[in-house]
Coordinates of C-alpha atoms and ligand atoms in Angstrom, one line a residue:
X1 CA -111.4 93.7 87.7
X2 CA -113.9 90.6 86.7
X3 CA -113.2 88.6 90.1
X4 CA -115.1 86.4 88.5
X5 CA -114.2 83.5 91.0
X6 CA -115.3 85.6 94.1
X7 CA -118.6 85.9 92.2
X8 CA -118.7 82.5 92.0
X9 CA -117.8 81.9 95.5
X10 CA -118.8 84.2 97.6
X11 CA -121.5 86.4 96.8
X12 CA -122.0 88.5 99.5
X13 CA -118.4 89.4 99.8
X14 CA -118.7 89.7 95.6
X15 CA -121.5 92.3 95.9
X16 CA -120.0 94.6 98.6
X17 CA -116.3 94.8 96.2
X18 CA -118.4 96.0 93.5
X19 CA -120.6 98.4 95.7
X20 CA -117.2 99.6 96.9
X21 CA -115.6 99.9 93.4
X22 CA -118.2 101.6 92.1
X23 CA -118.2 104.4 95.6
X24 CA -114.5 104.9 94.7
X25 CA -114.1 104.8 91.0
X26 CA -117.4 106.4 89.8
X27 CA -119.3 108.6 92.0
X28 CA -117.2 109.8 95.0
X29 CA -114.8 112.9 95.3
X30 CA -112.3 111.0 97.0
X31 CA -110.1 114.2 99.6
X32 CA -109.1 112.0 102.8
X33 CA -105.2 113.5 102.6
X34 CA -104.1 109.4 103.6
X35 CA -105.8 107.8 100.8
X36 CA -104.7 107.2 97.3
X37 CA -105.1 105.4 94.1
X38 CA -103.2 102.2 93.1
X39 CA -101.8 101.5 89.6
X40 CA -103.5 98.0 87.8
X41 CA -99.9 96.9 88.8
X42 CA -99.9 97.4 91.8
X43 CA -103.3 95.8 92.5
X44 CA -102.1 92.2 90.6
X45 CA -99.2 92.1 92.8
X46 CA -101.4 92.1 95.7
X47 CA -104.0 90.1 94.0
X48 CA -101.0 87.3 93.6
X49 CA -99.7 83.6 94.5
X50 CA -97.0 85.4 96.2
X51 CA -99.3 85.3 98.9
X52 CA -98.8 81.7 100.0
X53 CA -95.6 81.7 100.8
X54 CA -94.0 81.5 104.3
X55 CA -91.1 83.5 104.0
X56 CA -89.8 84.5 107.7
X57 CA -86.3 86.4 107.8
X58 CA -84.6 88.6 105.2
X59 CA -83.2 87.3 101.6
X60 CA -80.9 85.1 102.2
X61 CA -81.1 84.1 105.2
X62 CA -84.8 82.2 105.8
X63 CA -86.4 80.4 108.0
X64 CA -88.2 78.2 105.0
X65 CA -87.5 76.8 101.9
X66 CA -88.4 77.8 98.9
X67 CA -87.4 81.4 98.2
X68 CA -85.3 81.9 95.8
X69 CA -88.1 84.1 94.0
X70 CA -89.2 85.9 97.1
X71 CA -86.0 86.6 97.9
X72 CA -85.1 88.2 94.5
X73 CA -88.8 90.0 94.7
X74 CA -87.6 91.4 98.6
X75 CA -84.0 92.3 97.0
X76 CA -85.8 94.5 93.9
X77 CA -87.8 96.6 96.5
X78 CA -84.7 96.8 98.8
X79 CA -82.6 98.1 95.9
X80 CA -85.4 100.6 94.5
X81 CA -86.4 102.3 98.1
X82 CA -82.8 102.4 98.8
X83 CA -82.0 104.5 94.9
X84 CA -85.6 106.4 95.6
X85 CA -84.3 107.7 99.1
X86 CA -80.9 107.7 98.6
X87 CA -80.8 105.7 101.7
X88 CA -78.1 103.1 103.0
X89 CA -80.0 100.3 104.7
X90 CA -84.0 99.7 104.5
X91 CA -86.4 97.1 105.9
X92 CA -89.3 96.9 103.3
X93 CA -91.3 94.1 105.5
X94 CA -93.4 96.3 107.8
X95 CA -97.0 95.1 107.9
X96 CA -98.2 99.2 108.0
X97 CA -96.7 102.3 109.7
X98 CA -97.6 101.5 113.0
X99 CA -95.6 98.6 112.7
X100 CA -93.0 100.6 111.2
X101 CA -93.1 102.7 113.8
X102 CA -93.1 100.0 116.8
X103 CA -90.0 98.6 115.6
X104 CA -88.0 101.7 115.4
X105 CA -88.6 103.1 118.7
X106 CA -87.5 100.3 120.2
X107 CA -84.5 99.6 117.8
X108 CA -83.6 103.0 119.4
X109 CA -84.6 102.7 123.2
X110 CA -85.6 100.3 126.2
X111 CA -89.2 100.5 127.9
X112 CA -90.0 103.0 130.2
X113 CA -87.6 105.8 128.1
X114 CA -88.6 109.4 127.6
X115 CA -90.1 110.1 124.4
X116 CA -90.9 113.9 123.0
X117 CA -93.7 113.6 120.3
X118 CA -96.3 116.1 118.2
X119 CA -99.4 116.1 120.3
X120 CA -102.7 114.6 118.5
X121 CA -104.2 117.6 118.0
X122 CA -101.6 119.1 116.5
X123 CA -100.9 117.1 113.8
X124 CA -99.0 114.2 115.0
X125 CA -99.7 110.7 114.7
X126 CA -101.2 108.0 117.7
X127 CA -98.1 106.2 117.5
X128 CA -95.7 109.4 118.8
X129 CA -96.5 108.8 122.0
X130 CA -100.8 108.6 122.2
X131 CA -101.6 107.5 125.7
X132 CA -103.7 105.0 124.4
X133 CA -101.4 103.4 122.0
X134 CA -97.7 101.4 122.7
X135 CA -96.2 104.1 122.3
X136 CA -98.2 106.0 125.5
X137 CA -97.9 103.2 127.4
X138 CA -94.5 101.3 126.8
X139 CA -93.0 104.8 127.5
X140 CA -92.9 108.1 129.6
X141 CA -94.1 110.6 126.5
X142 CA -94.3 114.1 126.5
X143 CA -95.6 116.3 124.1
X144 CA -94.8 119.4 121.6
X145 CA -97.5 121.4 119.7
X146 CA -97.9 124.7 116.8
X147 CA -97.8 127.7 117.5
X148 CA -101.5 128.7 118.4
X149 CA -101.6 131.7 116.5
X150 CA -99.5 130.9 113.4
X151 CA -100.3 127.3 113.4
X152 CA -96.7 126.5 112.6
X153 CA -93.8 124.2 115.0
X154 CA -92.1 126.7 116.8
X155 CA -88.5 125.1 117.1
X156 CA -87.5 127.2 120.2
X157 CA -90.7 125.9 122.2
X158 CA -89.8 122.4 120.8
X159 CA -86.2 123.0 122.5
X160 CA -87.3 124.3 125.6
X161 CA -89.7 121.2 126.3
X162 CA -87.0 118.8 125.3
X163 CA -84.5 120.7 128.1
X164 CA -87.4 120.2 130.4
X165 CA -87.8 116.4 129.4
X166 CA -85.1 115.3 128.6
X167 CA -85.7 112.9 126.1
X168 CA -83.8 109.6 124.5
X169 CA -86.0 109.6 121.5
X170 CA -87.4 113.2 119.8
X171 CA -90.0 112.2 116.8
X172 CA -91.0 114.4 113.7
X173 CA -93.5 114.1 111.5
X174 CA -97.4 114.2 111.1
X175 CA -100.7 113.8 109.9
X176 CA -102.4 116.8 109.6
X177 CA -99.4 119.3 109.5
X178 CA -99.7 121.4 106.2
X179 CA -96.6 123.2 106.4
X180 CA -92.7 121.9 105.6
X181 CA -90.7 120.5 108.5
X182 CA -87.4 121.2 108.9
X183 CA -85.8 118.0 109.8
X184 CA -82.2 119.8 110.1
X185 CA -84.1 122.0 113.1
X186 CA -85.2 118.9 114.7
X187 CA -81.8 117.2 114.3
X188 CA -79.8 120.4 115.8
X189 CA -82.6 120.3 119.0
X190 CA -81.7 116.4 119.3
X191 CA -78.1 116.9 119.5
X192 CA -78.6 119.5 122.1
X193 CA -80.7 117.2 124.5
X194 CA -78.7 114.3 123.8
X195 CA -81.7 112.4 122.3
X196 CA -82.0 109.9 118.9
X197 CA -84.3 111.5 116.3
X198 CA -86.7 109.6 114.2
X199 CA -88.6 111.1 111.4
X200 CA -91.9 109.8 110.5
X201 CA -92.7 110.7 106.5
X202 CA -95.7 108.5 105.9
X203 CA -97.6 111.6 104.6
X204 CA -95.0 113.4 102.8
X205 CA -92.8 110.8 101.4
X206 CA -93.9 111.2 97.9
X207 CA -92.8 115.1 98.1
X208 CA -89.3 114.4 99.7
X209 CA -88.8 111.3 97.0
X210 CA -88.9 113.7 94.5
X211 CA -87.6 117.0 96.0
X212 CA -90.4 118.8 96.6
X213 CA -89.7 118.8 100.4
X214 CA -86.3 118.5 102.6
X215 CA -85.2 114.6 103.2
X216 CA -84.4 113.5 106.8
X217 CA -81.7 111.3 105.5
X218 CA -79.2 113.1 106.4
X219 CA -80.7 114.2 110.1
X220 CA -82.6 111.2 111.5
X221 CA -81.2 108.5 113.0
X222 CA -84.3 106.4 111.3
X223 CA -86.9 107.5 109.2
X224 CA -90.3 105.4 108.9
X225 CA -93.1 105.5 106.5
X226 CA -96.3 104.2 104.9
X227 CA -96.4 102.7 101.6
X228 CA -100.1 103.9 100.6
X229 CA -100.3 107.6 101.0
X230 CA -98.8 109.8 98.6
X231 CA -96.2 106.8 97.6
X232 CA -99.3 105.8 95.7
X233 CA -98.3 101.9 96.5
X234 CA -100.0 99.0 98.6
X235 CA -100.9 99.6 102.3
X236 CA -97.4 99.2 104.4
X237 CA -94.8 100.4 105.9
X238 CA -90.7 100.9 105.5
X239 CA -87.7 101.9 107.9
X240 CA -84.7 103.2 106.6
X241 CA -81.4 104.6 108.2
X242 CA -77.9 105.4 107.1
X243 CA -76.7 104.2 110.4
X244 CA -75.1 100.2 110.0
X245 CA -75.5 99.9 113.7
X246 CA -79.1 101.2 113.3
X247 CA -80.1 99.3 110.7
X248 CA -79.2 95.9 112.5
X249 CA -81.2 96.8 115.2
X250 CA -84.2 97.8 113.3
X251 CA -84.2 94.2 111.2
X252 CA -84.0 92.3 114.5
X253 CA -86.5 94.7 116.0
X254 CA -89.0 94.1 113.4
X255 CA -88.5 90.7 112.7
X256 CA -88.8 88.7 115.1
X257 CA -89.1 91.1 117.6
X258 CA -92.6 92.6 116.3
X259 CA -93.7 90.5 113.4
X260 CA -93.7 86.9 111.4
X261 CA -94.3 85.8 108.2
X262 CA -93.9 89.0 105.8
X263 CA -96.4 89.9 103.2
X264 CA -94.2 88.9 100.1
X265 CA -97.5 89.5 97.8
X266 CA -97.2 93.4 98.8
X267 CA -93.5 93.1 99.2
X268 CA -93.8 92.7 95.4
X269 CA -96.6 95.5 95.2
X270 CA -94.4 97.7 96.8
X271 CA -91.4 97.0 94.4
X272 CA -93.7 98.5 91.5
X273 CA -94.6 101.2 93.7
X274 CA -91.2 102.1 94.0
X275 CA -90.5 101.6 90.5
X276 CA -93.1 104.1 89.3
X277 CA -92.2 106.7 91.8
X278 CA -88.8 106.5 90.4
X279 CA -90.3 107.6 86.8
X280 CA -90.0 111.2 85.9
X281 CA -94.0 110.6 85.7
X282 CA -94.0 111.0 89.3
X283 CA -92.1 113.8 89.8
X284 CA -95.0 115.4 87.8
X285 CA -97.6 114.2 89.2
X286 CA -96.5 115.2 93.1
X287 CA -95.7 118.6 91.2
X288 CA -99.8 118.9 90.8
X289 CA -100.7 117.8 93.8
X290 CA -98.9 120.1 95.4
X291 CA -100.6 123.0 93.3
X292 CA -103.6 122.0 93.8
X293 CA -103.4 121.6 97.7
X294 CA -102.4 125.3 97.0
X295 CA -104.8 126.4 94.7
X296 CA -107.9 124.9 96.9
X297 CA -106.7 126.3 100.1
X298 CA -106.1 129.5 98.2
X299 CA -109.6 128.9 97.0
X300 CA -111.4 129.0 100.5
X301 CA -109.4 131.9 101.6
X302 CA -111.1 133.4 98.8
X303 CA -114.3 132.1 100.2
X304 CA -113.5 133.6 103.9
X305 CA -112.7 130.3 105.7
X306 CA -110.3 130.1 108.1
X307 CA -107.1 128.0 107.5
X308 CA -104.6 126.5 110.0
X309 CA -101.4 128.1 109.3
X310 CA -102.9 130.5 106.6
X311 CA -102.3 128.2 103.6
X312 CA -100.4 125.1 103.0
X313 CA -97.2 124.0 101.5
X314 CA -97.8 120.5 100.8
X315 CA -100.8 117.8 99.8
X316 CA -103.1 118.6 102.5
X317 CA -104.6 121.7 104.5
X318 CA -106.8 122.0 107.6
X319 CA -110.1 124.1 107.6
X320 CA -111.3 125.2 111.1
X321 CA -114.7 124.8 110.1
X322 CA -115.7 125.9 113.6
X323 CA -114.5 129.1 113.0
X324 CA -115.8 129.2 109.0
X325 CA -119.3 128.0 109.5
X326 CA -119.9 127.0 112.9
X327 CA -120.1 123.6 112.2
X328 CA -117.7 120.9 114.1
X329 CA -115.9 118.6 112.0
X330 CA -117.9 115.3 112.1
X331 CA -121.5 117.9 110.9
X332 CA -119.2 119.2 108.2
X333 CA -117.7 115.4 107.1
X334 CA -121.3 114.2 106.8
X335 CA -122.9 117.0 105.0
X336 CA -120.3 116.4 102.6
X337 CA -120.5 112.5 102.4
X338 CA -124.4 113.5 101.7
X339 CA -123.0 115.1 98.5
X340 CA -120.4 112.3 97.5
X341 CA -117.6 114.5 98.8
X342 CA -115.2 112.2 101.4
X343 CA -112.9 114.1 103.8
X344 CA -112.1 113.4 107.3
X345 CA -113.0 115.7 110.2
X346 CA -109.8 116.1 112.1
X347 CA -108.8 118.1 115.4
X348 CA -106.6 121.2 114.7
X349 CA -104.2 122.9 117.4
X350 CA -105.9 123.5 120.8
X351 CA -109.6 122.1 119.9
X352 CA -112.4 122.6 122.0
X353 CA -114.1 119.5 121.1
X354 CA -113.8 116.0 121.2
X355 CA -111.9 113.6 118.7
X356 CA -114.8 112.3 117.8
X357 CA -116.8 115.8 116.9
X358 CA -113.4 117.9 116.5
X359 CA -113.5 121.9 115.0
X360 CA -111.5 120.8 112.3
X361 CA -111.7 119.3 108.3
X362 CA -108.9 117.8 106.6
X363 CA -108.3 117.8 102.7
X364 CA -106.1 115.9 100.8
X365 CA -104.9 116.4 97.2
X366 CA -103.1 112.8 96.1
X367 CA -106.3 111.2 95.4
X368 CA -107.9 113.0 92.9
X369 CA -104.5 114.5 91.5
X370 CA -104.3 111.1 90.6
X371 CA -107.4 110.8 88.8
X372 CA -106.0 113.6 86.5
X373 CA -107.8 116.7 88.8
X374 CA -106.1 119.9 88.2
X375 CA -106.2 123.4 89.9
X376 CA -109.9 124.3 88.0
X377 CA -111.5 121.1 89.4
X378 CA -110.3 121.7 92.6
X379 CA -111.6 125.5 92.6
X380 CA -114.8 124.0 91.5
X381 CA -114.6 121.7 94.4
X382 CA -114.0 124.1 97.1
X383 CA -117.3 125.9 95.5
X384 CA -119.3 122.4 95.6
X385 CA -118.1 122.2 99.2
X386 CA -118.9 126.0 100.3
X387 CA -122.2 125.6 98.7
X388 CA -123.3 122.7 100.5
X389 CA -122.3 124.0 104.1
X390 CA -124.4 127.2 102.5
X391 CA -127.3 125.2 101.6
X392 CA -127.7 122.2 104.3
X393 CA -130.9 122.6 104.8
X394 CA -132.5 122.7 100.8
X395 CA -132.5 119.2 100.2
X396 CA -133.4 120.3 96.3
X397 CA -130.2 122.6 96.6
X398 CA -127.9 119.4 98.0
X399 CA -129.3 117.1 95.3
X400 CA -128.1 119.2 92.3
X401 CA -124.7 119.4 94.1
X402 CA -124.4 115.6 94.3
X403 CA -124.9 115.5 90.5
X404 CA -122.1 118.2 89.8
X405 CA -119.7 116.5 92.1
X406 CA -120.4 112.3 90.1
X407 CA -120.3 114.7 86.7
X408 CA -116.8 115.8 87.9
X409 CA -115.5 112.6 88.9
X410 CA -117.0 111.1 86.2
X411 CA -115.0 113.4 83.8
X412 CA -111.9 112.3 85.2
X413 CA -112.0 108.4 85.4
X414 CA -109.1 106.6 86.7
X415 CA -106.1 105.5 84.7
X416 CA -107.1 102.5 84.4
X417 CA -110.8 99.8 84.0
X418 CA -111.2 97.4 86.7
Ligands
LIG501 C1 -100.7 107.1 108.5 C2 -99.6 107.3 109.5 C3 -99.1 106.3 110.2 C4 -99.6 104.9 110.3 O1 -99.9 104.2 109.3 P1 -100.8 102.8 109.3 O2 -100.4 102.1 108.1 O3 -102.2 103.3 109.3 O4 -100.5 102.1 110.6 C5 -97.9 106.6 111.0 N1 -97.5 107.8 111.1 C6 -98.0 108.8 110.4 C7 -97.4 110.2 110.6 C8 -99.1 108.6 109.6 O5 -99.7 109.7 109.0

C-alpha cells in the first residue's frame, strides 16, 4: 500500500507501518497459531469511508440516519456467515471475541452463576472463566483440564466436575488445544447437569467452515468466534445460535447491553471474509494447513521433542520445550525471534512455570499456509528451529540461520503487493 497521505501527515506513524510491513511481509516466519494474513480486499474495506458512520442497532431498525448502505453491507455479512455455518441467527457486530464472548454468557445467565470452563493452562481462553477477567469475576467459575498424560479432554473427568459444580453455563473451546473436540460429548455432559453449552471456535472456525472438523451447530446453544484467525478476515468477533429465543437475547445483550456504534468498515471486511471462505479456494487452503500442522509436528517427533498430545489434528501443536531442550517458553520465543522465526511461548497442561516464562511453545500453520508454505517448507522450518535451540550460543551459527529463514519467506511472498 502507498499510504501516501499518512506519509504526508504523519511521519512517525508513516515510518513504523512500513517497519511493520516490511517484519511481516519480507523477513519474518510468521507461526503465532492466532495470526493470519488478510486478502488486498479485505484490507480496503477496513481502510474505508465506511468508517464514519454512526450506525447503532441492527439493519433496519437504527438509531441514525443514513444507512441504507450500511444496512445492506450488515445484511451481506449476515446472509454469508449464516450460508458459511449453516446457522439460523448471527450477530456479526462484535468488536473482537472477548466481546463475543461477554455478550453470550450473559445472553445465557445472570451474575454470580456457575460457569465450568477449560483452565488457562490447558488450552482454554481468559475469557472461560480467568480470575482476572469478567468472566472470573462476574461469575462463580470452575475449571476442567487434559488428561496429564495423554494431553487430551477426558469427557468422563469433564462430567464428574460438572456433577460436582453444577453448572448453568459449560464452555468448549480453546486456544492452544491441538486435538478435535467433540462438541456432541460436551452437549450430552450439558444435558446431564442441566447446564447451557456454549462453544467457542475462534481458532478452529476455518476447519469446521469447511468440514475438516465437527460443527457445534447442532450441540451448542451459542457458538462464538473471532474473525482474524484461521477465518483469514479482519480482527472481530460473531455469535451465532439456532435458538430464536437465544438469538434475541444475544442482539440485546451485545448491543446495547455491551457495546455502541459498530465497526461498519470491518462489518464490510468481514463480508469479504466470509465471501472468500465460501470459495472452494478455501476449502483448499485449510486442507494444507492442516497437513502441514501435521507434517511439522510429525517433523519434531522426528527430531525427539516432546509434543502435547503426541501430534496434532488441527492448525496448531504445542512443544514442551521444557522437556525437549530445557529451555522455558519465553528463552525458546526469543531465541527464535533472534532468527526471524515468531511463535508464542504458551503454558501446556500442569506447567511448572509462570505465564509469563511457561514450559511450553505454540505453532501455528494458517499464516504461512497462506503465504503458499507447504509440508517441505515447514520440515525445513522445524530444522531452522531445532538448529537454533542446538546452536544458541554460536552467534556465526544463528546468523546463517536468519538468512535461510528471510530466503524462505522471501520465496513465498504474499498474494498480493502492498
Ligand atoms: C483469540 C480467542 C478469543 C478472543 O479473541 P480477541 O479478539 O483477542 O478478544 C476468544 N476465545 C478463544 C478461544 C480465542 O482463541
Amino acid at each position: 500500500m502507498s499510504y501516501n497521505a499518512i506519509k504526508k501527515e504523519d511521519k512517525e506513524i508513516y515510518n513504523l507501518i512500513k517497519a511493520e510491513e516490511k517484519r511481516q511481509n519480507k523477513y519474518n516466519a510468521e507461526l503465532i497459531a492466532s495470526e493470519n494474513f488478510v486478502s488486498k480486499a479485505v484490507l480496503q474495506a477496513q481502510g474505508s469511508i465506511l468508517t464514519n458512520k454512526y450506525a447503532e442497532g441492527y439493519p433496519s431498525k437504527r438509531y441514525y440516519g443514513g444507512c441504507q448502505y450500511i444496512d445492506q453491507i450488515e445484511n451481506l455479512a449476515i446472509e454469508r456467515l449464516k450460508k458459511l455455518f449453516n446457522v439460523k441467527y448471527v450477530n456479526v457486530q462484535p468488536h473482537s471475541g472477548s466481546q463475543a464472548n461477554m455478550a453470550a454468557i450473559r445472553s445465557l445467565i445472570n451474575h454470580g452463576d456457575v460457569i465450568l470452563g477449560m483452565s488457562l493452562d490447558s488450552g482454554g481462553h481468559l475469557t472461560h472463566g480467568y480470575k482476572l477477567s469478567f468472566s472470573g469475576q462476574d461469575y462463580i467459575s470452575y475449571t476442567y483440564g487434559v488428561n496429564k498424560d495423554t494431553g487430551l479432554i477426558d469427557y468422563d473427568e469433564v462430567l464428574k466436575i460438572a456433577k460436582e459444580v453444577k453448572p448453568k453455563l459449560i464452555i468448549c473451546g480453546a486456544s492452544a488445544y491441538p486435538r478435535k473436540i467433540s462438541f456432541k460429548k460436551f452437549k450430552e455432559i450439558a444435558d446431564e447437569v442441566g447446564a447451557y453449552l456454549m462453544a467457542d471456535i475462534a481458532h478452529i472456525a476455518g476447519l469446521i467452515a469447511t468440514g475438516f472438523h465437527e460443527s457445534p451447530v447442532n450441540y451448542a446453544d451459542i457458538i462464538t468466534s473471532t474473525t482474524h484467525k484461521t477465518l483469514r478476515g479482519p480482527r472481530g468477533g460473531i455469535i451465532m445460535t439456532n435458538n430464536e429465543e437465544i438469538a434475541k437475547k444475544m442482539n440485546k445483550m451485545l448491543f446495547p447491553g455491551c457495546q455502541g456504534g459498530p465497526l461498519e468498515h470491518v462489518i464490510a471486511a468481514k463480508a469479504i471474509c466470509f465471501k472468500e471462505d465460501l470459495m472452494p479456494e478455501y476449502k483448499t487452503y485449510i486442507k494444507q494447513v492442516i497437513l502441514n500442522a501435521k507434517a511439522m509436528s510429525d517433523e519434531f517427533i522426528k527430531l525427539g521433542y516432546n509434543i502435547i498430545s503426541g501430534g496434532t489434528d488441527n492448525h496448531l501443536f504445542l512443544i514442551d520445550i521444557k522437556k525437549s531442550k530445557n529451555l522455558t517458553g519465553l528463552q525458546a520465543q526469543e531465541l527464535l525471534e533472534n532468527v526471524n522465526i515468531t511463535c508464542n511461548k504458551n503454558s501446556i497442561p500442569n506447567d511448572q512455570e509462570k505465564p509469563a516464562y511457561t514450559s511450553g511453545l505454540r505453532i501455528g500453520t494458517p499464516a504461512l499456509t497462506t503465504r503458499g508454505f507447504k509440508e517441505k517448507d515447514f520440515i525445513k522450518l522445524a530444522h531452522l528451529i531445532d538448529d537454533t535451540f542446538n546452536n544458541k550460543d554460536n552467534n556465526e551459527k544463528l546468523k546463517d540461520i536468519k538468512e535461510e529463514v528471510i530466503k524462505l519467506v522471501k520465496s513465498h511472498p504474499l498474494r498480493y503487493k502492498y
